[in-house]
Short mmCIF file of C-alpha atoms and ligand atoms in Angstrom, two decimals:
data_model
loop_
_atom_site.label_atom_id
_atom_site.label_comp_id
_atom_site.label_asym_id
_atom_site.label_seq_id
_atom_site.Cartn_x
_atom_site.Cartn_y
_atom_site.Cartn_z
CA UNK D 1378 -12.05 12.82 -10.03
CA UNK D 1379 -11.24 13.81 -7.00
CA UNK D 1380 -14.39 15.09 -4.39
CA UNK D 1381 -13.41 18.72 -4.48
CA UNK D 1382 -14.76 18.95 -8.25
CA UNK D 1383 -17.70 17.51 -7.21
CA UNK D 1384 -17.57 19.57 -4.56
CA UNK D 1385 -17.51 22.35 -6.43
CA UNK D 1386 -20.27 21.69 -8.89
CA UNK D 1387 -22.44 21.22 -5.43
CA UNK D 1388 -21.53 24.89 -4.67
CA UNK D 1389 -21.81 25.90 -8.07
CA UNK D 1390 -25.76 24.77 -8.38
CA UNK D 1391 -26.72 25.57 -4.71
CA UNK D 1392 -25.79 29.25 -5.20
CA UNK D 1393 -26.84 29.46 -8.53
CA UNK D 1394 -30.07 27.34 -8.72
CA UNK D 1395 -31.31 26.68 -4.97
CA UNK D 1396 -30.99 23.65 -2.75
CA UNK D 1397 -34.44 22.05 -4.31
CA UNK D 1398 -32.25 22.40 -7.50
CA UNK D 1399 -29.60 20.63 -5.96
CA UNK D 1400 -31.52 17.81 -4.67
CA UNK D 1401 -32.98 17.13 -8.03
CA UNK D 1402 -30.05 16.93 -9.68
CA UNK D 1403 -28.51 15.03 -7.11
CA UNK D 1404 -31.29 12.59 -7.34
CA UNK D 1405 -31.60 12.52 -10.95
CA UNK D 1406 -27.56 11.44 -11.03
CA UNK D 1407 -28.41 8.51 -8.99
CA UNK D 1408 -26.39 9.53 -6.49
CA UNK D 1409 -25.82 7.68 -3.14
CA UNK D 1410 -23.75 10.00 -1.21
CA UNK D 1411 -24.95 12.09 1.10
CA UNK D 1412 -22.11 14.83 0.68
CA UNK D 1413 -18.70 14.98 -0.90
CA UNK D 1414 -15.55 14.49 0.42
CA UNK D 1415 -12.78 16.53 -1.18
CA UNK D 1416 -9.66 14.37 -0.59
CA UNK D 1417 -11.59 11.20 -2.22
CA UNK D 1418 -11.70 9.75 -5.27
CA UNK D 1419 -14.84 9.27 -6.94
CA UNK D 1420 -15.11 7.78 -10.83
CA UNK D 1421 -15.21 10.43 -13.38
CA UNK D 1422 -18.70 8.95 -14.11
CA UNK D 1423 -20.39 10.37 -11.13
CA UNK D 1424 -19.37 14.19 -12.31
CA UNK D 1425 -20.52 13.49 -15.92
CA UNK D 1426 -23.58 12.25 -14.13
CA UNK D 1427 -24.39 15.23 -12.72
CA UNK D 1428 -23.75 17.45 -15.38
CA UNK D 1429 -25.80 15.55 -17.40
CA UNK D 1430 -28.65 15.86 -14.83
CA UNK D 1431 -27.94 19.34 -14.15
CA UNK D 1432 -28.29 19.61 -18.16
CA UNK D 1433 -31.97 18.27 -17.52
CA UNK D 1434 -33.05 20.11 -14.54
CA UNK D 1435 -31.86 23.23 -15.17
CA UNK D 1436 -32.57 23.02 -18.65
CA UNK D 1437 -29.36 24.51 -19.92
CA UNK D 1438 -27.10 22.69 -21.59
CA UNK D 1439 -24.27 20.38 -21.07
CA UNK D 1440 -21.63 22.91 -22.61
CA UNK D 1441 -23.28 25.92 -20.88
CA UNK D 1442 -22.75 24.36 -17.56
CA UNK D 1443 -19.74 22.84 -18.30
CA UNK D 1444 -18.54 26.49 -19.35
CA UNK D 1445 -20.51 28.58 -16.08
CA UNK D 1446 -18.91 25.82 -13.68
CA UNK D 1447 -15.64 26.50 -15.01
CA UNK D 1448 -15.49 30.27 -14.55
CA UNK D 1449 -16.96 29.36 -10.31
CA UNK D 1450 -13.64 26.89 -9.86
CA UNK D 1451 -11.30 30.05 -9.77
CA UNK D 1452 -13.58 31.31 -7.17
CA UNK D 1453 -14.55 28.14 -5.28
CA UNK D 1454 -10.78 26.75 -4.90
CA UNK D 1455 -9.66 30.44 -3.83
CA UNK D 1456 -12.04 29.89 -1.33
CA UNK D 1457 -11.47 26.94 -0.50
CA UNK D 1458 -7.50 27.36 0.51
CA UNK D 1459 -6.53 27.23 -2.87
CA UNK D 1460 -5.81 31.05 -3.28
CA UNK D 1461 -2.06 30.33 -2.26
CA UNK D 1462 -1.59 28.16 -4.68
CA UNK D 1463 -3.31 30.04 -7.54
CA UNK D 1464 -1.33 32.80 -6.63
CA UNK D 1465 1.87 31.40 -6.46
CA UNK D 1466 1.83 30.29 -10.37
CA UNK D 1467 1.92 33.96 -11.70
CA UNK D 1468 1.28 37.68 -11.28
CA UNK D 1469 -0.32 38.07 -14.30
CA UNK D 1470 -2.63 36.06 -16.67
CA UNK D 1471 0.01 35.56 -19.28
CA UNK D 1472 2.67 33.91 -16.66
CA UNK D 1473 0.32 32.01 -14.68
CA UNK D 1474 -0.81 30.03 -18.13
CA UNK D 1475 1.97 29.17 -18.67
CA UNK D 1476 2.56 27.70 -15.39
CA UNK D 1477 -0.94 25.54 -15.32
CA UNK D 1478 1.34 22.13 -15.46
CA UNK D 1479 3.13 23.39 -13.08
CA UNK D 1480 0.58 24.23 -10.52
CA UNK D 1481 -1.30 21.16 -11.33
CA UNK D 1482 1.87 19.04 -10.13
CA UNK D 1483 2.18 21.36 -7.04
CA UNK D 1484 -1.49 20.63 -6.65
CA UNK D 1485 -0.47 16.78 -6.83
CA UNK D 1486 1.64 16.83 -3.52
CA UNK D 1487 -1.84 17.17 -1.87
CA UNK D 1488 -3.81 15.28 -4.15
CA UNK D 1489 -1.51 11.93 -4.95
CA UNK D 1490 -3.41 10.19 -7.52
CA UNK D 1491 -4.18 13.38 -9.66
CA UNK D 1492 -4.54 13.18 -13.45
CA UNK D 1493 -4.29 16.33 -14.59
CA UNK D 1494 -5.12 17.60 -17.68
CA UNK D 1495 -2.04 19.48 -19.54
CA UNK D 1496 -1.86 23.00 -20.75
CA UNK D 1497 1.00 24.59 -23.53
CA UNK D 1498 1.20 28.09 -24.14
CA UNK D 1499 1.91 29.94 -27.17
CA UNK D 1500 2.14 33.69 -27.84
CA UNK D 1501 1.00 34.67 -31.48
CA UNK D 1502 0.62 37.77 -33.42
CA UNK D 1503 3.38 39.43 -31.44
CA UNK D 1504 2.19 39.05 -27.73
CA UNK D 1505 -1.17 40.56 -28.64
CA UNK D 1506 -2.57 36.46 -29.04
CA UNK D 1507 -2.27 33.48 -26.58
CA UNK D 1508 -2.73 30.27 -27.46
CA UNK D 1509 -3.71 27.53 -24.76
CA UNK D 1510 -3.12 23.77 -26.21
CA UNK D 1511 -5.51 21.63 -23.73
CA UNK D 1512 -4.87 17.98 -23.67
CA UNK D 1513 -6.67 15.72 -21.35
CA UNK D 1514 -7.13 11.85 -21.03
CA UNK D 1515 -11.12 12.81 -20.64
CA UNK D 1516 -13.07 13.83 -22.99
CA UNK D 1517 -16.13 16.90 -23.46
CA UNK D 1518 -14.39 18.91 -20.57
CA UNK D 1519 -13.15 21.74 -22.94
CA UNK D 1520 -16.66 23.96 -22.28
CA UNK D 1521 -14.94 23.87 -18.97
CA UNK D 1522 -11.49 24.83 -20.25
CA UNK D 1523 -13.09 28.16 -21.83
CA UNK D 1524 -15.15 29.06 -18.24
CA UNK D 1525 -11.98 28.69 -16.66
CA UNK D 1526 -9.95 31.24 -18.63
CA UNK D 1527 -12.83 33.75 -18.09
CA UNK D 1528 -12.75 33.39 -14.20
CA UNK D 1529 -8.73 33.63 -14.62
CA UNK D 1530 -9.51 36.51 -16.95
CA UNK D 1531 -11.41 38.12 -13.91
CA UNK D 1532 -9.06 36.98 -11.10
CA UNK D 1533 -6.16 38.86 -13.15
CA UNK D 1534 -7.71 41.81 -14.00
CA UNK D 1535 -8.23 41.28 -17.72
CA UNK D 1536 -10.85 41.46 -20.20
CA UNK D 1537 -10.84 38.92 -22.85
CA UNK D 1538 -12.34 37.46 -25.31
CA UNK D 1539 -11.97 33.80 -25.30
CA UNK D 1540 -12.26 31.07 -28.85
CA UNK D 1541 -11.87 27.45 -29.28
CA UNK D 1542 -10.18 27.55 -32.57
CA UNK D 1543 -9.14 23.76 -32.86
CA UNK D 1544 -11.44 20.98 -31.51
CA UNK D 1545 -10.15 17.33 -30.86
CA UNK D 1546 -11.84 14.85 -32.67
CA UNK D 1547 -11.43 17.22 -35.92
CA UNK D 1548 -8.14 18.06 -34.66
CA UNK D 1549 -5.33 16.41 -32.93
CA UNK D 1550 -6.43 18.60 -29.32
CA UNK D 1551 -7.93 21.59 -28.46
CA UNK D 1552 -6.81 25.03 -28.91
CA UNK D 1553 -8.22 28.16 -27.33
CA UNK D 1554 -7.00 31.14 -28.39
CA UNK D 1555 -7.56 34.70 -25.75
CA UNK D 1556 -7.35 38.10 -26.55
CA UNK D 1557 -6.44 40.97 -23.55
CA UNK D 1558 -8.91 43.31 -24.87
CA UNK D 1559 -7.40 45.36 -21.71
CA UNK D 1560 -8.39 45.75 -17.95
CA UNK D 1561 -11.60 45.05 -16.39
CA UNK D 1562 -13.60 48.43 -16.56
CA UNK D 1563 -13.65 50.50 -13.63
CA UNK D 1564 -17.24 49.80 -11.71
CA UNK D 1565 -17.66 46.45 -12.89
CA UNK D 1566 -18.40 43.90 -10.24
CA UNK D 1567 -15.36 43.10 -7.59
CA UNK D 1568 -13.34 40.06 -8.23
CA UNK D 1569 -12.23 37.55 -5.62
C1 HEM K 360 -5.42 25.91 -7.07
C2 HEM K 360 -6.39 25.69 -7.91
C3 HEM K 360 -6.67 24.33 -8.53
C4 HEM K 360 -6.78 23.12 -7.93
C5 HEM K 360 -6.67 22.81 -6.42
C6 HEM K 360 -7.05 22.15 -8.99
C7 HEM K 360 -7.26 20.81 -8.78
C8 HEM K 360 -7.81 19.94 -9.71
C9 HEM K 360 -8.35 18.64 -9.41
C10 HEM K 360 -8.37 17.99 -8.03
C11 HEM K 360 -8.83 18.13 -10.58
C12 HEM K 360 -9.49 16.75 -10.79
C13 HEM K 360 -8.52 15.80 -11.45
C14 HEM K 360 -8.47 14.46 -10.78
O1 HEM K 360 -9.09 14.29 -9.72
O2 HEM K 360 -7.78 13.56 -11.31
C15 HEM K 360 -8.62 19.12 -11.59
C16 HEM K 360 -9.01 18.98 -12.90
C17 HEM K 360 -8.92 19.98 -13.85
N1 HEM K 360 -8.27 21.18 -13.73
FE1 HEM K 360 -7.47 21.92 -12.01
N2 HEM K 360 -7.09 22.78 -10.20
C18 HEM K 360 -6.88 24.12 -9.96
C19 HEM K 360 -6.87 25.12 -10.89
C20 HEM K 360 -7.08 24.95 -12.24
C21 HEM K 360 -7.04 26.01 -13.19
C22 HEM K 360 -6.76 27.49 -12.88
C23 HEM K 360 -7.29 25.48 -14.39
C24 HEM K 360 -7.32 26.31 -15.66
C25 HEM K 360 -7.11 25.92 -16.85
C26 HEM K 360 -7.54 24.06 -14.21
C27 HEM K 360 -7.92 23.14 -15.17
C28 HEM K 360 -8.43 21.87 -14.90
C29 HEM K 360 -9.19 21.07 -15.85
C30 HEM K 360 -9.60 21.45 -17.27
C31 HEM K 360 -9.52 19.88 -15.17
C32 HEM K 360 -10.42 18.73 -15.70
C33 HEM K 360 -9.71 17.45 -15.84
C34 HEM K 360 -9.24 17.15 -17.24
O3 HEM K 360 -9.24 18.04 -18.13
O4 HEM K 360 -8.81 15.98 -17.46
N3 HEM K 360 -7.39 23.77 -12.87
N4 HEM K 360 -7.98 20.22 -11.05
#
């Protein structure tokens, strides 16, 4: 994958753990670089790596960082000149998921040999239900998937309540379904 989500998992355990924390992890992934570069490609190997250390260190696991890491990319690529972009896909939570493919191709002019995952929405139960089909040529990322739609959750204003209700492997992909259980109460902590 491309440095910026390695990036990104950098940022995610230096704020969140330390910079001892860091270099453990680092370490304990066997890594040889010194720092990330965002426009490179590195082998999806090296971020499994360090989840899987990060697992160990931290002593948390795999899923639980998969799914905390998930809900920092909203922030980190907002702050990271991605805001634009994120912004540009859909005033609302409901419109920008069903633009992810979309934005993930726009996201390809800058990064040319993106693989993206892909993302179908579906609107159940009358409008009151979403359902996000996730289908991705790697596997174990959907922890991920589920962090992701609660930092979008945030970013948009929305409370919700966020299930996996079809897991691939059992299934043919995976499903998550979100509920709007209404805006983000009044007092609670400023979004990005
Ligand atoms: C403007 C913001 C974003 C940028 C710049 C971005 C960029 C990227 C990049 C560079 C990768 C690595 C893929 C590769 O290197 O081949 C990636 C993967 C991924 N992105 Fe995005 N992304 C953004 C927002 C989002 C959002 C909002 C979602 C929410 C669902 C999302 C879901 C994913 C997932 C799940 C992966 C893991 C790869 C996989 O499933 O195969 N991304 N993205």
């Amino acid at each position: 994958m491309y440095g910026l989500v390695n990036q990104a998992v950098e940022d995610f355990v230096r704020r969140g753990f330390g910079d001892a924390a860091w270099q453990r992890i680092r370490e304990g992934a066997g890594l040889s670089h010194e720092m990330f570069v965002s426009m490179d490609g590195y082998p999806d190997e090296v971020t499994y790596k360090l989840v899987g250390a990060a697992s160990e260190v931290l002593n948390l696991d795999a899923a639980q960082i998969l799914e905390s890491f998930g809900e920092h990319w909203v922030l980190y690529t907002a702050q990271e000149g991605y805001g634009e972009m994120l912004s540009m896909f859909g005033a609302s939570l409901e419109e920008f998921l069903g633009n992810l493919d979309n934005m993930h191709s726009h996201v390809g002019l800058t990064f040319p040999d993106l693989r993206p995952p892909s993302f179908q929405l579906e609107r159940v139960d009358g409008g009151r239900g979403l359902l996000l089909h996730y289908r991705s040529e790697r596997m174990g990322l959907a922890p991920m998937v589920i962090g992701l739609l609660k930092g979008l959750g945030r970013r948009f204003d929305e409370n919700v309540v966020v299930r996996q209700t079809a897991h691939r492997g059992l299934d043919d992909h995976d499903v998550f379904r979100i509920d709007r259980i209404g805006p983000v109460a009044a007092g609670a902590s400023p979004q990005q």
